[in-house]
Amino acid sequence: MLFNADIDDANEKQKVCHHTLRHSFVSNAVLHNDIFLVQKLMNHRDINQILRYAKVNEDKKAAAVAKMF
């Protein structure tokens, strides 16, 4: 991939593949959108596929608690 042009073999973990891009997209989309919408955008039949990427953001947790009170 073009992203990997300047990365040498010693820095293999820094390389980007299509899975990296999908992971970044889904992780960001889940932070800002309904998880079921993201599921449809990614064309996943099973919500568990999306949940793999969904990390709980500490700021989002605090905002959710603040919203309740």
Coordinates of N, CA and C in Angstrom, one line a residue:
M1 N 0.8 -1.2 0.0 CA 0.0 0.0 0.0 C 0.9 1.2 0.0
L2 N 0.3 2.3 -0.5 CA 1.0 3.6 -0.5 C 1.5 4.0 0.8
F3 N 0.7 3.8 1.9 CA 1.0 4.2 3.2 C 2.3 3.5 3.7
N4 N 2.7 2.4 3.2 CA 3.8 1.6 3.6 C 5.1 1.9 2.9
A5 N 5.1 2.8 2.0 CA 6.2 3.1 1.1 C 7.5 3.4 1.8
D6 N 7.4 4.1 2.9 CA 8.7 4.5 3.6 C 8.9 3.7 4.9
I7 N 8.2 2.6 5.1 CA 8.4 1.8 6.3 C 9.3 0.6 5.9
D8 N 10.4 0.5 6.6 CA 11.2 -0.7 6.3 C 10.8 -1.9 7.1
D9 N 11.4 -3.0 6.7 CA 11.0 -4.3 7.3 C 11.2 -4.4 8.8
A10 N 12.1 -3.6 9.4 CA 12.3 -3.6 10.8 C 11.1 -3.0 11.6
N11 N 10.3 -2.2 10.9 CA 9.1 -1.6 11.5 C 7.9 -2.2 11.0
E12 N 7.8 -3.5 10.9 CA 6.7 -4.2 10.3 C 5.4 -3.9 11.0
K13 N 5.4 -3.7 12.3 CA 4.1 -3.4 13.0 C 3.5 -2.1 12.7
Q14 N 4.2 -1.2 12.1 CA 3.7 0.1 11.7 C 3.0 0.1 10.3
K15 N 3.1 -1.0 9.6 CA 2.5 -1.1 8.3 C 1.0 -1.1 8.4
V16 N 0.4 -0.6 7.3 CA -1.0 -0.5 7.3 C -1.6 -1.4 6.2
C17 N -2.7 -2.1 6.5 CA -3.3 -2.9 5.5 C -4.8 -2.6 5.5
H18 N -5.6 -3.2 4.7 CA -7.0 -2.8 4.6 C -7.7 -3.1 5.9
H19 N -7.3 -4.0 6.7 CA -7.9 -4.3 8.0 C -7.7 -3.1 9.0
T20 N -6.5 -2.5 8.9 CA -6.2 -1.4 9.7 C -7.1 -0.2 9.4
L21 N -7.4 0.0 8.1 CA -8.3 1.1 7.7 C -9.7 0.8 8.1
R22 N -10.2 -0.5 8.0 CA -11.5 -0.8 8.4 C -11.7 -0.7 9.9
H23 N -10.6 -1.1 10.7 CA -10.7 -1.0 12.1 C -10.8 0.5 12.5
S24 N -10.0 1.3 11.9 CA -10.0 2.8 12.2 C -11.4 3.4 11.9
F25 N -11.9 3.0 10.7 CA -13.2 3.6 10.3 C -14.3 3.1 11.3
V26 N -14.3 1.9 11.7 CA -15.4 1.4 12.6 C -15.2 1.9 14.0
S27 N -14.0 2.0 14.5 CA -13.8 2.5 15.8 C -14.2 3.9 15.9
N28 N -13.9 4.8 14.9 CA -14.4 6.2 14.9 C -15.9 6.3 14.7
A29 N -16.4 5.5 13.8 CA -17.8 5.5 13.5 C -18.7 5.2 14.7
V30 N -18.2 4.2 15.5 CA -19.0 3.7 16.7 C -19.0 4.8 17.8
L31 N -17.9 5.6 17.8 CA -17.8 6.7 18.8 C -18.9 7.8 18.5
H32 N -19.2 8.0 17.3 CA -20.1 9.1 16.9 C -21.4 8.7 16.4
N33 N -21.7 7.5 16.3 CA -23.0 7.0 15.6 C -23.6 5.8 16.4
D34 N -24.8 5.5 16.1 CA -25.5 4.4 16.6 C -24.8 3.1 16.1
I35 N -24.6 2.2 16.9 CA -23.8 1.0 16.6 C -24.6 0.2 15.5
F36 N -25.9 0.2 15.5 CA -26.6 -0.5 14.4 C -26.5 0.2 13.1
L37 N -26.3 1.5 13.1 CA -26.1 2.2 11.8 C -24.7 1.8 11.3
V38 N -23.7 1.7 12.1 CA -22.4 1.3 11.7 C -22.4 -0.2 11.2
Q39 N -23.2 -1.0 11.8 CA -23.4 -2.4 11.4 C -23.9 -2.4 9.9
K40 N -24.9 -1.6 9.6 CA -25.4 -1.5 8.3 C -24.4 -0.9 7.3
L41 N -23.6 0.1 7.7 CA -22.6 0.7 6.9 C -21.6 -0.3 6.5
M42 N -21.2 -1.2 7.4 CA -20.2 -2.2 7.2 C -20.7 -3.4 6.5
N43 N -22.0 -3.5 6.4 CA -22.7 -4.6 5.8 C -22.4 -5.9 6.6
H44 N -22.4 -5.8 7.9 CA -22.2 -7.0 8.8 C -23.6 -7.5 9.2
R45 N -23.8 -8.8 9.1 CA -25.0 -9.4 9.5 C -25.1 -9.6 11.0
D46 N -24.0 -9.8 11.7 CA -23.9 -10.0 13.1 C -23.3 -8.8 13.8
I47 N -24.0 -8.3 14.8 CA -23.6 -7.1 15.6 C -22.2 -7.4 16.3
N48 N -22.0 -8.7 16.6 CA -20.7 -9.0 17.3 C -19.5 -8.7 16.4
Q49 N -19.6 -8.6 15.1 CA -18.5 -8.3 14.3 C -18.1 -6.8 14.6
I50 N -19.1 -6.0 14.8 CA -18.9 -4.6 15.1 C -18.4 -4.4 16.5
L51 N -18.9 -5.2 17.4 CA -18.5 -5.1 18.8 C -17.0 -5.3 19.0
R52 N -16.4 -6.1 18.2 CA -14.9 -6.3 18.2 C -14.2 -5.0 18.2
Y53 N -14.7 -4.1 17.4 CA -14.0 -2.8 17.2 C -14.4 -1.8 18.2
A54 N -15.5 -1.9 18.8 CA -16.1 -0.9 19.7 C -15.3 -0.9 21.1
K55 N -14.6 0.1 21.3 CA -13.9 0.2 22.6 C -14.6 1.3 23.3
V56 N -14.7 1.1 24.6 CA -15.4 2.1 25.5 C -14.5 3.2 25.7
N57 N -14.9 4.4 25.3 CA -14.2 5.6 25.5 C -14.5 6.2 26.9
E58 N -13.4 6.5 27.6 CA -13.6 7.0 29.0 C -14.4 8.3 29.0
D59 N -14.2 9.2 28.1 CA -15.0 10.4 28.0 C -16.5 10.2 27.8
K60 N -16.7 9.2 26.9 CA -18.1 8.8 26.6 C -18.8 8.2 27.8
K61 N -18.0 7.4 28.6 CA -18.6 6.8 29.8 C -19.0 7.9 30.8
A62 N -18.1 8.9 31.0 CA -18.4 10.0 31.9 C -19.6 10.8 31.5
A63 N -19.7 11.1 30.2 CA -20.8 11.8 29.6 C -22.1 11.1 29.8
A64 N -22.1 9.8 29.6 CA -23.3 9.0 29.8 C -23.8 9.0 31.2
V65 N -22.9 9.0 32.2 CA -23.3 9.0 33.6 C -23.8 10.4 33.9
A66 N -23.1 11.4 33.4 CA -23.5 12.8 33.7 C -24.9 13.1 33.1
K67 N -25.2 12.5 32.0 CA -26.5 12.7 31.3 C -27.6 12.1 32.1
M68 N -27.3 11.0 32.9 CA -28.4 10.4 33.7 C -28.8 11.2 34.9
F69 N -27.8 12.1 35.4 CA -28.1 12.8 36.6 C -28.2 14.3 36.3

